[in-house]
XYZ file of C-alpha atoms in Angstrom:
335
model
C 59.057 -39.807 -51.406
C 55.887 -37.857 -50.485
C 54.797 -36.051 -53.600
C 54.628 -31.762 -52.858
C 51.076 -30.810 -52.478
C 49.116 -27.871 -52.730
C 45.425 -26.395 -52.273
C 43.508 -24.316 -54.248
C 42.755 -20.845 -52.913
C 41.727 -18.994 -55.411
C 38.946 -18.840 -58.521
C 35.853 -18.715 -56.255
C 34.385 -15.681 -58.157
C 34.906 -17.617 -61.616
C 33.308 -20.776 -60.604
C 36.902 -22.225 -59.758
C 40.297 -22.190 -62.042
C 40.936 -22.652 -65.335
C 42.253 -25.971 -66.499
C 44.056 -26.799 -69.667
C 45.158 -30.231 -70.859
C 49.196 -28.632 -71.137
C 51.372 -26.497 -70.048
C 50.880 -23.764 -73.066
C 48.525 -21.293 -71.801
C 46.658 -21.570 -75.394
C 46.330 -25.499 -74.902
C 42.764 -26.693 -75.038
C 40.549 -25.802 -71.578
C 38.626 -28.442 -70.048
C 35.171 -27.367 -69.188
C 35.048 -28.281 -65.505
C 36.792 -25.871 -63.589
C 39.075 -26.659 -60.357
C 37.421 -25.655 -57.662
C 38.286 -23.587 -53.852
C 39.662 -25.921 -51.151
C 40.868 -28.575 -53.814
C 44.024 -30.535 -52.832
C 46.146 -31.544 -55.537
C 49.601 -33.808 -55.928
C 52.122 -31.703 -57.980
C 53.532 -33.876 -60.717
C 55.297 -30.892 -62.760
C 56.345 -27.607 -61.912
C 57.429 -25.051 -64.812
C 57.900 -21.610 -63.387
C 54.183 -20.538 -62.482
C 52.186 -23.220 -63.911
C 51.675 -26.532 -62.062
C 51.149 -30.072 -63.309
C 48.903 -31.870 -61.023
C 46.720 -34.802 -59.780
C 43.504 -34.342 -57.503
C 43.958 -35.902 -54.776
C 40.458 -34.344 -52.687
C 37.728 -31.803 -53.826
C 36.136 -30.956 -57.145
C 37.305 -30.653 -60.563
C 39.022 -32.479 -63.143
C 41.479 -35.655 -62.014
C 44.530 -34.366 -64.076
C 45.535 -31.292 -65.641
C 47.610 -27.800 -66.034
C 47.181 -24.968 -63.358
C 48.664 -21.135 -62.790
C 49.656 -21.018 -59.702
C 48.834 -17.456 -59.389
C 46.982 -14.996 -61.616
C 47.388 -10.626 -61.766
C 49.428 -11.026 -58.126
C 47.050 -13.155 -56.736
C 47.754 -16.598 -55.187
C 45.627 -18.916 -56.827
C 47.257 -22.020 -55.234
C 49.245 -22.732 -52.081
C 51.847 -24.702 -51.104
C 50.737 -27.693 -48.026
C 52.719 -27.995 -45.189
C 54.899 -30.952 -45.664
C 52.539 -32.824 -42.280
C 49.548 -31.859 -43.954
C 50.692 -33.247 -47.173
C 51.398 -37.129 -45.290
C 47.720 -36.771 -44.724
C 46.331 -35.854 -47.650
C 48.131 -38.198 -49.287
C 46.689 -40.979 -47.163
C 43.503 -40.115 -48.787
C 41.716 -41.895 -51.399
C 41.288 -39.617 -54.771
C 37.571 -39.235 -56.053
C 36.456 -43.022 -57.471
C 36.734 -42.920 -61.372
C 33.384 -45.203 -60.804
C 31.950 -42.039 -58.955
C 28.778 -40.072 -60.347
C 30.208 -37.445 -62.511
C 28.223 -34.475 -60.615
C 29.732 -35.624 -57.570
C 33.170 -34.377 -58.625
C 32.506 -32.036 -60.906
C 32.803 -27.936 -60.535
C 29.431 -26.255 -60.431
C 29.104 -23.679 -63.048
C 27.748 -21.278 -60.458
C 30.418 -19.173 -58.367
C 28.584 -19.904 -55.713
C 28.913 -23.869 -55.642
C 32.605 -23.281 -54.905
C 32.788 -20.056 -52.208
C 32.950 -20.901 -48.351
C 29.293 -19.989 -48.151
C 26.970 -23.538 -48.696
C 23.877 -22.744 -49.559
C 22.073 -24.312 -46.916
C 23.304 -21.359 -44.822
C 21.361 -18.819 -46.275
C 17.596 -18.393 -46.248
C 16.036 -20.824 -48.379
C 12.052 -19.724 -47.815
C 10.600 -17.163 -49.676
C 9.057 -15.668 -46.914
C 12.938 -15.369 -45.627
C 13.340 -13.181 -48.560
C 10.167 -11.250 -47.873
C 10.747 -10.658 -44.304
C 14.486 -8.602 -45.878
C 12.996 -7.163 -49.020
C 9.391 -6.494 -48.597
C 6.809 -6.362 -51.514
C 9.334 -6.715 -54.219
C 7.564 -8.701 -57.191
C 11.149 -9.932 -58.832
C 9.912 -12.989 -60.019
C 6.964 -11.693 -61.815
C 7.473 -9.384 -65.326
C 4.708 -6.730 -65.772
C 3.378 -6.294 -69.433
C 3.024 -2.978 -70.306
C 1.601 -1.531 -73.502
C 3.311 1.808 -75.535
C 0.886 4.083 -76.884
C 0.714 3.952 -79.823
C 2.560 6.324 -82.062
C 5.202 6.163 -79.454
C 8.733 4.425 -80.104
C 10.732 3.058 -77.013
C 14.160 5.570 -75.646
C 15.508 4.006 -72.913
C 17.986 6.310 -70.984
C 20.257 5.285 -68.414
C 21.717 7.655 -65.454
C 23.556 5.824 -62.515
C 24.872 6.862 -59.080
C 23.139 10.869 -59.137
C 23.514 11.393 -55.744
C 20.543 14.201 -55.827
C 21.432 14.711 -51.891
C 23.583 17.458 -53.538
C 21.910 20.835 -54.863
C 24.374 20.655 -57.989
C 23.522 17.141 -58.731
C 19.948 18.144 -58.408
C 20.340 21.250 -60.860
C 22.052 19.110 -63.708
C 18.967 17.198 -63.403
C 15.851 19.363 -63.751
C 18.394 20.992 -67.155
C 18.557 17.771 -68.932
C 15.104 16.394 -68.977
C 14.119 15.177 -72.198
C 11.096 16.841 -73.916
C 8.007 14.885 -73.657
C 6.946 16.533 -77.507
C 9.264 14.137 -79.388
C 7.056 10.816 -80.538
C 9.119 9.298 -77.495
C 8.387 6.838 -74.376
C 10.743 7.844 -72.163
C 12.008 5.342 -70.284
C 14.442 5.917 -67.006
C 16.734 3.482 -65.850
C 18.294 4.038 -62.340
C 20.908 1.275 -61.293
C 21.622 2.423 -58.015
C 22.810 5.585 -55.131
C 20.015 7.893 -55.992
C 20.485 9.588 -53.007
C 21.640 8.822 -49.462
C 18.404 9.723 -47.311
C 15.016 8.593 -47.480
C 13.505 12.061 -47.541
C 16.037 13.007 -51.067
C 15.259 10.272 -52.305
C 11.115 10.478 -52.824
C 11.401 14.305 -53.637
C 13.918 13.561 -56.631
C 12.010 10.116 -57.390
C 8.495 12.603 -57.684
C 10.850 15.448 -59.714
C 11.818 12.504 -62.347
C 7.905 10.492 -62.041
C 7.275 14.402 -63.188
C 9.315 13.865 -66.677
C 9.548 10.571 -67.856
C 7.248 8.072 -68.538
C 8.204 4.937 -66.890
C 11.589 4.725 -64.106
C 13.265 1.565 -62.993
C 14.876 1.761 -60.238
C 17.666 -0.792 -58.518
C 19.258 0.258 -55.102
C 23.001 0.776 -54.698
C 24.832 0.434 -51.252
C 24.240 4.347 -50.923
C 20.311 3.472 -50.323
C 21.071 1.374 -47.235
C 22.982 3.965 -45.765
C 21.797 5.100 -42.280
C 23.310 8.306 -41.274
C 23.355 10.377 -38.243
C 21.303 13.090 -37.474
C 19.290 12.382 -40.844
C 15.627 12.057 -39.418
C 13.542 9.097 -39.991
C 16.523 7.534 -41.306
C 18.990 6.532 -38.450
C 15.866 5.623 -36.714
C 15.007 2.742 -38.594
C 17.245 0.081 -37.082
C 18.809 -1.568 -39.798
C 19.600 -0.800 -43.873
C 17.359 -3.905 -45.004
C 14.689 -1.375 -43.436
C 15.180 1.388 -44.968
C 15.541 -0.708 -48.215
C 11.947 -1.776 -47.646
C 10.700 1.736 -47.064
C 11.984 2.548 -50.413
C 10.451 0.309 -52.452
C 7.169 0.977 -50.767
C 8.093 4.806 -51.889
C 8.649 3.171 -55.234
C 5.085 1.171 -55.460
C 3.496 4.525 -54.492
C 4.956 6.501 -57.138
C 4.883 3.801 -59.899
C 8.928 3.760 -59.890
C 9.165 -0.203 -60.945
C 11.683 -2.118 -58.910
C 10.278 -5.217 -60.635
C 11.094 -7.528 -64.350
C 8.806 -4.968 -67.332
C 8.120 -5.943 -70.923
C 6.835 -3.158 -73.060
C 5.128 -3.775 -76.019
C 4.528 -1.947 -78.987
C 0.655 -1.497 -80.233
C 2.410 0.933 -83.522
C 2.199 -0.335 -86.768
C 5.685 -1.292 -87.457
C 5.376 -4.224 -85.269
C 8.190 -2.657 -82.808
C 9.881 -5.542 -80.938
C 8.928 -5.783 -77.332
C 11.225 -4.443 -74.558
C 12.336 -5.910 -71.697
C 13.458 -4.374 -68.309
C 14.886 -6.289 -65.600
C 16.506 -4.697 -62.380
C 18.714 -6.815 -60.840
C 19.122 -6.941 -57.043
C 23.212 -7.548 -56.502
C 25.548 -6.960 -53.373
C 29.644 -7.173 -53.786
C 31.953 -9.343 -52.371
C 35.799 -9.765 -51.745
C 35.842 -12.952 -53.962
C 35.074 -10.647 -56.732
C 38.875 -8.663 -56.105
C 41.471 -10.383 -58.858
C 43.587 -6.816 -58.764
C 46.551 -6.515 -57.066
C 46.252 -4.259 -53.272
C 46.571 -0.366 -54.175
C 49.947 1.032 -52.812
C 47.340 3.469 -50.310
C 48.376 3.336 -46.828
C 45.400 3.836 -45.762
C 43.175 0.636 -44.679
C 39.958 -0.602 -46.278
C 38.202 0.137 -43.084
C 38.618 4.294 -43.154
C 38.600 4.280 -47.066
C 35.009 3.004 -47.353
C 31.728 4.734 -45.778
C 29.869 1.595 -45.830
C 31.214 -0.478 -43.039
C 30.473 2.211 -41.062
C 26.663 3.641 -42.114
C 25.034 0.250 -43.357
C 23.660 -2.035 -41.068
C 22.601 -5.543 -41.171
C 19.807 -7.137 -39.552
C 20.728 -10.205 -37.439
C 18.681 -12.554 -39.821
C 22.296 -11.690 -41.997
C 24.575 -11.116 -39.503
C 23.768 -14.684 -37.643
C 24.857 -16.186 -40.641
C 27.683 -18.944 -40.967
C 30.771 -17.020 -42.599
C 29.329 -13.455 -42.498
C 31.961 -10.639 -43.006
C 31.305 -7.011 -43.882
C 34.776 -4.674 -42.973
C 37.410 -3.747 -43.557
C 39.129 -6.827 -43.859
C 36.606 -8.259 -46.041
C 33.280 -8.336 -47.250
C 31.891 -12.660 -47.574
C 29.510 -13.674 -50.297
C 26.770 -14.412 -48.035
C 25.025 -11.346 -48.789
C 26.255 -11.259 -52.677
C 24.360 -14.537 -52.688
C 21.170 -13.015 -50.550
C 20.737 -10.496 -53.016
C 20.834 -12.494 -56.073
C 18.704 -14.750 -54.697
C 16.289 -12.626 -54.072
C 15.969 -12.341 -58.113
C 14.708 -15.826 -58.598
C 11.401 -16.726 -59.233
């Protein structure tokens, strides 16, 4: 009799699922992972955790498995035709190179999105985010006297005149022996314009601002001018961070170092470029009746150019948003 078969489905955001060598959930983890679009032979099922053998795909030959995880399938059962297939097939040779079978350690290695899809060139990378030095860290040196604050505000939406008020009231003084330092992960503000006048206001009264964009930055709204205009969000991303380069707002790796006499150790600063995905979602749907599609702004004010939306597997709605442009953006990071 045909052995019950299943394929993996979940785990692409963790680099695959979690394997342990028995059924106990506190039993010893192997360190390869199983990964997305596995097929395994069940060999023992107790309640939600399966017993299995690989029959195709990467990770381990043999191990224990939840079959789901917080509500989320992380396995599904074959159709008994499929499964006479699948079973035809040979199982990864034991004599095999071990990289062949194994489970990347990067998420990415085990998504729906092979790397060879996305742009590989750094001038790719240029041509969607501009004059953006990631790969290079800027030394900087403190004055001396000076010790290192580094402050942290996210998400201050200075579009809005209360927003903007909170702002200009909790400035730190520039008297105390401090170099202030600003960090800014992201939805500053929604238009271009807001965005340089509060980015001048906070140049004004600290001494150094990094700066990361958020998905409120590549929003293109109507009747906003010089902002709709501009075809696409990757454009208006670029005419930010040559707003950024002209105010000395770093979008790039900084090390500070400290020229006191306590030998201070150096500090480093290093905005990360990062886009979500649906693969990232473990929790279980919220009981809203609404759909995804009305809920969020984005999928209807951000706009990709067509070097993204050509892509194999690109998704951005309401019914879910691929990892293509997760992995575009982190990319983008590398050297």
């Amino acid at each position: 009799m045909a052995l019950s078969q299943w394929e993996v489905v979940g785990g692409g955001s963790a680099g695959g699922i979690l394997v342990r060598t028995g059924h106990a959930l506190n039993s010893p983890a192997l360190d390869e992972r199983l990964c997305i679009g596995a097929t395994v032979n069940e060999l023992e099922l107790r309640n939600n955790r399966l017993h299995y053998s690989l029959v195709s795909g990467a990770g381990p030959t043999e191990g224990w498995v939840s079959l789901s995880l917080a509500g989320k399938a992380l396995l599904v059962s074959r159709p008994q035709e499929a499964s006479k297939v699948a079973s035809q097939m040979e199982p990864p040779s034991e004599a095999a190179p071990r990289d062949e079978r194994r489970c990347a350690t990067a998420p990415a290695n085990c998504s729906a999105v092979e790397k060879t899809r996305l742009p590989l060139l750094p001038t790719d990378l240029a041509s969607l985010f501009g004059n953006l030095q990631t790969g290079k860290v800027e030394v900087l040196y403190v004055p001396a006297g000076l010790s290192v604050r580094v402050l942290c505000l996210s998400d201050i939406h200075a579009d809005g005149k209360p927003n903007r008020q909170w702002l200009t009231e909790h400035f730190p003084s520039k008297d105390g022996g401090f170099f202030n330092v600003l960090l800014l992960p992201g939805d500053v503000a929604d238009t271009i314009s807001a965005f340089e006048e509060i980015l001048l206001l906070l140049v004004a009264n600290f001494d150094l601002i990094c700066w990361t964009p958020g998905n409120h930055e590549l929003w293109l709204l109507r009747g906003k001018k010089g902002d709709a205009e501009l075809g696409d969000s990757m454009t208006k991303l670029r005419s930010l961070i040559q707003i950024c380069t002209k105010l000395g707002v770093r979008a790039h790796p900084v090390r500070l170092v400290s020229t006191s006499a306590h030998n201070d150790p150096d500090v480093v600063l290093v905005p990360l470029l990062s886009w979500y995905t649906s693969t990232w979602d473990r929790e279980p749907d919220l009981p809203y009746k609404e759909t995804t599609e009305a809920m969020y702004t984005d999928f209807s004010v951000i706009r990709w150019p067509e070097e993204i939306t050509r892509l194999t597997d690109f998704s951005f709605s309401g019914k879910g948003t691929s990892p293509v442009l997760s992995e575009i953006f982190a990319r983008a990071n590398e050297p």
